[in-house]
């Protein structure tokens, strides 16, 4: 019997200003842990995780964490092109990071065209507000922005794990829905969406390891 390890592969990119919490968000989603100390991303970091959408279809997510600093923009632009979705990340305690979101969205759209990416506006560091920090972007304002542009909105905390899973699952489900309704399809030369592959015997994706080569004597 041949069982698929995953049915589709989606490539998602995280974009936003430096220090808004992109790396912490990804590390919690992929490792289930919060990194107390996190160095700024230099260029691009890569993560991956396997999840299931509502009907049980298995999706492998390729997740690209981009640097927010201006000097790395020429590097990260090449990673937009083959992405099908983007998480627009801002810090709920940093108004400037929210004000820059339209620029990040415009840049993503320009480089991902002719494909129409799935966006999710993601507010990070909600735990700081809970612990007495000063919120600079209200939930209502962020939601109004999301409604205006027709994108999803989630507020998260990578420290407590609040809504981290929801942010990624929201984008994944929307991409899958667009495949189902015919808006998206697998295309040669574009890595945003790829079909999965199978391994004989129905072995578990996380448990399969290459066996050492065996020598034979004459």
PDB file of C-alpha atoms in Angstrom:
ATOM      1  CA  UNK A   1       0.000   0.000   0.000  1.00  0.00           C
ATOM      2  CA  UNK A   2       1.234   3.495  -0.830  1.00  0.00           C
ATOM      3  CA  UNK A   3       0.175   6.208   1.614  1.00  0.00           C
ATOM      4  CA  UNK A   4       0.830   9.881   0.863  1.00  0.00           C
ATOM      5  CA  UNK A   5       3.128  11.620   3.306  1.00  0.00           C
ATOM      6  CA  UNK A   6       1.443  14.905   2.385  1.00  0.00           C
ATOM      7  CA  UNK A   7      -1.044  15.841  -0.288  1.00  0.00           C
ATOM      8  CA  UNK A   8       0.154  19.374  -1.021  1.00  0.00           C
ATOM      9  CA  UNK A   9       3.056  21.634  -0.211  1.00  0.00           C
ATOM     10  CA  UNK A  10       2.394  25.338   0.334  1.00  0.00           C
ATOM     11  CA  UNK A  11       5.088  27.956   0.531  1.00  0.00           C
ATOM     12  CA  UNK A  12       4.386  30.799   2.958  1.00  0.00           C
ATOM     13  CA  UNK A  13       6.464  33.861   3.778  1.00  0.00           C
ATOM     14  CA  UNK A  14       6.518  36.010   6.917  1.00  0.00           C
ATOM     15  CA  UNK A  15       7.101  39.707   6.317  1.00  0.00           C
ATOM     16  CA  UNK A  16       7.170  42.809   8.497  1.00  0.00           C
ATOM     17  CA  UNK A  17       9.549  45.164  10.254  1.00  0.00           C
ATOM     18  CA  UNK A  18      12.545  43.924  12.197  1.00  0.00           C
ATOM     19  CA  UNK A  19      11.944  42.800  15.826  1.00  0.00           C
ATOM     20  CA  UNK A  20       8.134  42.502  15.488  1.00  0.00           C
ATOM     21  CA  UNK A  21       8.276  38.808  16.424  1.00  0.00           C
ATOM     22  CA  UNK A  22       8.345  36.868  13.132  1.00  0.00           C
ATOM     23  CA  UNK A  23      11.057  34.437  14.209  1.00  0.00           C
ATOM     24  CA  UNK A  24       9.470  33.819  17.617  1.00  0.00           C
ATOM     25  CA  UNK A  25       6.115  33.167  15.945  1.00  0.00           C
ATOM     26  CA  UNK A  26       7.669  30.588  13.625  1.00  0.00           C
ATOM     27  CA  UNK A  27       9.703  28.898  16.323  1.00  0.00           C
ATOM     28  CA  UNK A  28       6.648  28.433  18.496  1.00  0.00           C
ATOM     29  CA  UNK A  29       4.628  27.079  15.579  1.00  0.00           C
ATOM     30  CA  UNK A  30       7.308  24.589  14.531  1.00  0.00           C
ATOM     31  CA  UNK A  31       8.922  23.721  17.892  1.00  0.00           C
ATOM     32  CA  UNK A  32       6.212  24.562  20.423  1.00  0.00           C
ATOM     33  CA  UNK A  33       8.695  26.646  22.390  1.00  0.00           C
ATOM     34  CA  UNK A  34       9.318  30.342  22.980  1.00  0.00           C
ATOM     35  CA  UNK A  35      12.861  31.594  22.507  1.00  0.00           C
ATOM     36  CA  UNK A  36      13.647  34.099  25.271  1.00  0.00           C
ATOM     37  CA  UNK A  37      16.598  35.387  23.274  1.00  0.00           C
ATOM     38  CA  UNK A  38      16.283  35.702  19.507  1.00  0.00           C
ATOM     39  CA  UNK A  39      18.852  37.300  17.235  1.00  0.00           C
ATOM     40  CA  UNK A  40      17.588  39.312  14.255  1.00  0.00           C
ATOM     41  CA  UNK A  41      17.178  37.215  11.125  1.00  0.00           C
ATOM     42  CA  UNK A  42      19.992  37.692   8.624  1.00  0.00           C
ATOM     43  CA  UNK A  43      18.603  37.256   5.113  1.00  0.00           C
ATOM     44  CA  UNK A  44      16.141  34.353   5.225  1.00  0.00           C
ATOM     45  CA  UNK A  45      15.566  31.389   7.563  1.00  0.00           C
ATOM     46  CA  UNK A  46      13.636  28.264   6.589  1.00  0.00           C
ATOM     47  CA  UNK A  47      11.179  26.203   8.666  1.00  0.00           C
ATOM     48  CA  UNK A  48       8.747  23.400   7.826  1.00  0.00           C
ATOM     49  CA  UNK A  49       5.788  21.681   9.419  1.00  0.00           C
ATOM     50  CA  UNK A  50       3.113  19.175   8.419  1.00  0.00           C
ATOM     51  CA  UNK A  51      -0.523  19.996   9.313  1.00  0.00           C
ATOM     52  CA  UNK A  52      -4.012  18.883   8.317  1.00  0.00           C
ATOM     53  CA  UNK A  53      -6.837  21.070   7.022  1.00  0.00           C
ATOM     54  CA  UNK A  54     -10.476  20.523   7.976  1.00  0.00           C
ATOM     55  CA  UNK A  55     -11.177  17.616   5.628  1.00  0.00           C
ATOM     56  CA  UNK A  56      -8.039  15.738   6.734  1.00  0.00           C
ATOM     57  CA  UNK A  57      -5.895  16.658   3.726  1.00  0.00           C
ATOM     58  CA  UNK A  58      -2.265  16.809   4.792  1.00  0.00           C
ATOM     59  CA  UNK A  59      -0.303  19.917   3.929  1.00  0.00           C
ATOM     60  CA  UNK A  60       3.434  20.446   4.244  1.00  0.00           C
ATOM     61  CA  UNK A  61       4.187  24.089   4.935  1.00  0.00           C
ATOM     62  CA  UNK A  62       7.452  25.579   3.756  1.00  0.00           C
ATOM     63  CA  UNK A  63       7.858  28.655   5.939  1.00  0.00           C
ATOM     64  CA  UNK A  64      10.288  31.438   5.089  1.00  0.00           C
ATOM     65  CA  UNK A  65      11.241  33.913   7.799  1.00  0.00           C
ATOM     66  CA  UNK A  66      12.525  37.125   6.210  1.00  0.00           C
ATOM     67  CA  UNK A  67      14.718  39.871   7.614  1.00  0.00           C
ATOM     68  CA  UNK A  68      12.940  43.160   8.209  1.00  0.00           C
ATOM     69  CA  UNK A  69      16.028  45.332   7.838  1.00  0.00           C
ATOM     70  CA  UNK A  70      16.235  47.424   4.686  1.00  0.00           C
ATOM     71  CA  UNK A  71      19.708  46.164   3.768  1.00  0.00           C
ATOM     72  CA  UNK A  72      18.363  42.637   3.270  1.00  0.00           C
ATOM     73  CA  UNK A  73      15.410  43.598   1.068  1.00  0.00           C
ATOM     74  CA  UNK A  74      17.165  42.680  -2.185  1.00  0.00           C
ATOM     75  CA  UNK A  75      17.750  39.178  -0.787  1.00  0.00           C
ATOM     76  CA  UNK A  76      14.215  38.584   0.428  1.00  0.00           C
ATOM     77  CA  UNK A  77      12.483  39.814  -2.739  1.00  0.00           C
ATOM     78  CA  UNK A  78      13.460  36.634  -4.565  1.00  0.00           C
ATOM     79  CA  UNK A  79      11.542  34.611  -1.947  1.00  0.00           C
ATOM     80  CA  UNK A  80       8.261  36.406  -2.582  1.00  0.00           C
ATOM     81  CA  UNK A  81       7.961  35.102  -6.113  1.00  0.00           C
ATOM     82  CA  UNK A  82       7.348  31.474  -5.251  1.00  0.00           C
ATOM     83  CA  UNK A  83       5.076  32.051  -2.248  1.00  0.00           C
ATOM     84  CA  UNK A  84       1.324  31.503  -2.200  1.00  0.00           C
ATOM     85  CA  UNK A  85       0.635  33.170   1.138  1.00  0.00           C
ATOM     86  CA  UNK A  86       2.091  35.843   3.394  1.00  0.00           C
ATOM     87  CA  UNK A  87       1.736  36.613   7.087  1.00  0.00           C
ATOM     88  CA  UNK A  88       1.891  40.394   7.538  1.00  0.00           C
ATOM     89  CA  UNK A  89       3.405  40.688  10.995  1.00  0.00           C
ATOM     90  CA  UNK A  90       3.364  43.728  13.287  1.00  0.00           C
ATOM     91  CA  UNK A  91       3.908  44.385  17.001  1.00  0.00           C
ATOM     92  CA  UNK A  92       0.728  45.465  18.827  1.00  0.00           C
ATOM     93  CA  UNK A  93       2.950  47.666  21.047  1.00  0.00           C
ATOM     94  CA  UNK A  94       4.733  49.324  18.120  1.00  0.00           C
ATOM     95  CA  UNK A  95       2.544  51.582  16.003  1.00  0.00           C
ATOM     96  CA  UNK A  96       5.222  52.201  13.383  1.00  0.00           C
ATOM     97  CA  UNK A  97       5.370  48.484  12.557  1.00  0.00           C
ATOM     98  CA  UNK A  98       1.615  48.560  11.892  1.00  0.00           C
ATOM     99  CA  UNK A  99       1.843  51.699   9.765  1.00  0.00           C
ATOM    100  CA  UNK A 100       4.397  49.923   7.544  1.00  0.00           C
ATOM    101  CA  UNK A 101       2.053  46.992   6.796  1.00  0.00           C
ATOM    102  CA  UNK A 102       0.566  48.573   3.615  1.00  0.00           C
ATOM    103  CA  UNK A 103       4.069  48.872   2.193  1.00  0.00           C
ATOM    104  CA  UNK A 104       4.839  45.236   2.983  1.00  0.00           C
ATOM    105  CA  UNK A 105       1.554  44.153   1.444  1.00  0.00           C
ATOM    106  CA  UNK A 106       2.151  46.180  -1.720  1.00  0.00           C
ATOM    107  CA  UNK A 107       5.649  44.739  -2.087  1.00  0.00           C
ATOM    108  CA  UNK A 108       4.384  41.175  -1.656  1.00  0.00           C
ATOM    109  CA  UNK A 109       1.622  41.658  -4.210  1.00  0.00           C
ATOM    110  CA  UNK A 110       4.033  43.159  -6.718  1.00  0.00           C
ATOM    111  CA  UNK A 111       6.488  40.278  -6.517  1.00  0.00           C
ATOM    112  CA  UNK A 112       3.976  37.430  -6.241  1.00  0.00           C
ATOM    113  CA  UNK A 113       1.925  38.531  -9.263  1.00  0.00           C
ATOM    114  CA  UNK A 114       0.331  37.193 -11.420  1.00  0.00           C
ATOM    115  CA  UNK A 115      -0.789  35.004  -8.505  1.00  0.00           C
ATOM    116  CA  UNK A 116      -3.077  36.475  -5.833  1.00  0.00           C
ATOM    117  CA  UNK A 117      -1.552  35.659  -2.443  1.00  0.00           C
ATOM    118  CA  UNK A 118      -3.491  34.810   0.704  1.00  0.00           C
ATOM    119  CA  UNK A 119      -2.726  37.365   3.404  1.00  0.00           C
ATOM    120  CA  UNK A 120      -3.174  37.237   7.162  1.00  0.00           C
ATOM    121  CA  UNK A 121      -2.541  40.316   9.301  1.00  0.00           C
ATOM    122  CA  UNK A 122      -0.854  39.050  12.467  1.00  0.00           C
ATOM    123  CA  UNK A 123      -0.402  41.138  15.596  1.00  0.00           C
ATOM    124  CA  UNK A 124       2.376  39.830  17.856  1.00  0.00           C
ATOM    125  CA  UNK A 125       3.422  40.262  21.496  1.00  0.00           C
ATOM    126  CA  UNK A 126      -0.090  40.304  22.946  1.00  0.00           C
ATOM    127  CA  UNK A 127       1.384  39.007  26.215  1.00  0.00           C
ATOM    128  CA  UNK A 128       3.080  42.395  26.741  1.00  0.00           C
ATOM    129  CA  UNK A 129      -0.334  44.071  26.794  1.00  0.00           C
ATOM    130  CA  UNK A 130      -1.675  41.485  29.238  1.00  0.00           C
ATOM    131  CA  UNK A 131       1.279  42.178  31.514  1.00  0.00           C
ATOM    132  CA  UNK A 132       0.713  45.930  31.574  1.00  0.00           C
ATOM    133  CA  UNK A 133       2.515  47.011  28.415  1.00  0.00           C
ATOM    134  CA  UNK A 134       1.207  49.904  26.347  1.00  0.00           C
ATOM    135  CA  UNK A 135      -0.864  48.798  23.379  1.00  0.00           C
ATOM    136  CA  UNK A 136      -0.355  51.128  20.414  1.00  0.00           C
ATOM    137  CA  UNK A 137      -2.565  49.319  17.872  1.00  0.00           C
ATOM    138  CA  UNK A 138      -6.114  48.506  18.930  1.00  0.00           C
ATOM    139  CA  UNK A 139      -7.783  45.279  17.894  1.00  0.00           C
ATOM    140  CA  UNK A 140     -10.595  47.302  16.324  1.00  0.00           C
ATOM    141  CA  UNK A 141      -8.229  49.365  14.170  1.00  0.00           C
ATOM    142  CA  UNK A 142      -6.334  46.316  12.960  1.00  0.00           C
ATOM    143  CA  UNK A 143      -9.574  44.490  12.200  1.00  0.00           C
ATOM    144  CA  UNK A 144     -10.895  47.489  10.257  1.00  0.00           C
ATOM    145  CA  UNK A 145      -7.700  47.480   8.197  1.00  0.00           C
ATOM    146  CA  UNK A 146      -8.065  43.751   7.542  1.00  0.00           C
ATOM    147  CA  UNK A 147     -11.697  44.183   6.507  1.00  0.00           C
ATOM    148  CA  UNK A 148     -10.778  47.047   4.186  1.00  0.00           C
ATOM    149  CA  UNK A 149      -8.245  44.908   2.326  1.00  0.00           C
ATOM    150  CA  UNK A 150     -10.163  41.653   2.585  1.00  0.00           C
ATOM    151  CA  UNK A 151      -7.546  39.787   4.616  1.00  0.00           C
ATOM    152  CA  UNK A 152      -7.680  37.708   7.782  1.00  0.00           C
ATOM    153  CA  UNK A 153      -6.622  39.137  11.151  1.00  0.00           C
ATOM    154  CA  UNK A 154      -5.261  37.374  14.241  1.00  0.00           C
ATOM    155  CA  UNK A 155      -3.590  38.664  17.405  1.00  0.00           C
ATOM    156  CA  UNK A 156      -1.004  36.315  18.885  1.00  0.00           C
ATOM    157  CA  UNK A 157       1.561  35.724  21.589  1.00  0.00           C
ATOM    158  CA  UNK A 158       4.546  33.519  20.845  1.00  0.00           C
ATOM    159  CA  UNK A 159       5.345  33.530  24.549  1.00  0.00           C
ATOM    160  CA  UNK A 160       2.051  31.954  25.635  1.00  0.00           C
ATOM    161  CA  UNK A 161       1.201  30.318  22.303  1.00  0.00           C
ATOM    162  CA  UNK A 162      -2.091  32.220  22.036  1.00  0.00           C
ATOM    163  CA  UNK A 163      -3.516  31.980  18.497  1.00  0.00           C
ATOM    164  CA  UNK A 164      -0.147  31.044  16.949  1.00  0.00           C
ATOM    165  CA  UNK A 165      -1.600  27.856  15.484  1.00  0.00           C
ATOM    166  CA  UNK A 166      -4.666  29.750  14.272  1.00  0.00           C
ATOM    167  CA  UNK A 167      -2.589  32.263  12.300  1.00  0.00           C
ATOM    168  CA  UNK A 168      -0.910  29.594  10.193  1.00  0.00           C
ATOM    169  CA  UNK A 169      -3.959  27.371   9.898  1.00  0.00           C
ATOM    170  CA  UNK A 170      -6.068  30.292   8.681  1.00  0.00           C
ATOM    171  CA  UNK A 171      -3.743  30.929   5.744  1.00  0.00           C
ATOM    172  CA  UNK A 172      -3.333  27.223   5.000  1.00  0.00           C
ATOM    173  CA  UNK A 173      -7.081  26.587   4.949  1.00  0.00           C
ATOM    174  CA  UNK A 174      -7.696  29.585   2.684  1.00  0.00           C
ATOM    175  CA  UNK A 175      -5.061  28.420   0.182  1.00  0.00           C
ATOM    176  CA  UNK A 176      -6.590  24.943   0.197  1.00  0.00           C
ATOM    177  CA  UNK A 177     -10.088  26.387  -0.310  1.00  0.00           C
ATOM    178  CA  UNK A 178      -8.853  28.268  -3.369  1.00  0.00           C
ATOM    179  CA  UNK A 179      -7.448  25.065  -4.789  1.00  0.00           C
ATOM    180  CA  UNK A 180     -10.792  23.385  -4.243  1.00  0.00           C
ATOM    181  CA  UNK A 181     -12.746  26.146  -5.986  1.00  0.00           C
ATOM    182  CA  UNK A 182     -10.332  26.242  -8.918  1.00  0.00           C
ATOM    183  CA  UNK A 183      -8.710  29.616  -8.275  1.00  0.00           C
ATOM    184  CA  UNK A 184      -5.330  28.029  -7.548  1.00  0.00           C
ATOM    185  CA  UNK A 185      -3.687  25.160  -9.358  1.00  0.00           C
ATOM    186  CA  UNK A 186      -0.309  23.494  -9.485  1.00  0.00           C
ATOM    187  CA  UNK A 187       1.827  25.131 -12.165  1.00  0.00           C
ATOM    188  CA  UNK A 188       5.208  24.185 -13.592  1.00  0.00           C
ATOM    189  CA  UNK A 189       7.849  26.712 -12.640  1.00  0.00           C
ATOM    190  CA  UNK A 190       5.992  28.014  -9.580  1.00  0.00           C
ATOM    191  CA  UNK A 191       6.767  26.659  -6.110  1.00  0.00           C
ATOM    192  CA  UNK A 192       3.879  28.329  -4.269  1.00  0.00           C
ATOM    193  CA  UNK A 193       1.815  25.130  -4.473  1.00  0.00           C
ATOM    194  CA  UNK A 194       3.128  21.664  -5.218  1.00  0.00           C
ATOM    195  CA  UNK A 195       1.527  18.253  -5.067  1.00  0.00           C
ATOM    196  CA  UNK A 196       2.740  15.853  -2.410  1.00  0.00           C
ATOM    197  CA  UNK A 197       4.535  12.576  -2.804  1.00  0.00           C
ATOM    198  CA  UNK A 198       4.130   9.081  -1.416  1.00  0.00           C
ATOM    199  CA  UNK A 199       6.346   6.486   0.180  1.00  0.00           C
ATOM    200  CA  UNK A 200       5.552   2.765  -0.028  1.00  0.00           C
ATOM    201  CA  UNK A 201       4.331   0.979   3.048  1.00  0.00           C
ATOM    202  CA  UNK A 202       2.485   3.884   4.680  1.00  0.00           C
ATOM    203  CA  UNK A 203       5.468   4.778   6.864  1.00  0.00           C
ATOM    204  CA  UNK A 204       5.138   7.813   9.073  1.00  0.00           C
ATOM    205  CA  UNK A 205       6.742  10.994   7.728  1.00  0.00           C
ATOM    206  CA  UNK A 206       8.457  11.837  10.995  1.00  0.00           C
ATOM    207  CA  UNK A 207       9.811   8.354  11.611  1.00  0.00           C
ATOM    208  CA  UNK A 208      11.325   7.420   8.276  1.00  0.00           C
ATOM    209  CA  UNK A 209      15.098   7.456   8.258  1.00  0.00           C
ATOM    210  CA  UNK A 210      17.504   6.292   5.628  1.00  0.00           C
ATOM    211  CA  UNK A 211      18.974   2.879   6.380  1.00  0.00           C
ATOM    212  CA  UNK A 212      22.760   2.613   6.259  1.00  0.00           C
ATOM    213  CA  UNK A 213      24.114   1.036   3.107  1.00  0.00           C
ATOM    214  CA  UNK A 214      24.894  -2.669   3.452  1.00  0.00           C
ATOM    215  CA  UNK A 215      27.951  -4.148   1.823  1.00  0.00           C
ATOM    216  CA  UNK A 216      27.907  -7.652   0.372  1.00  0.00           C
ATOM    217  CA  UNK A 217      30.842  -9.955   0.018  1.00  0.00           C
ATOM    218  CA  UNK A 218      31.537 -11.972  -3.114  1.00  0.00           C
TER     219      UNK A 218
END
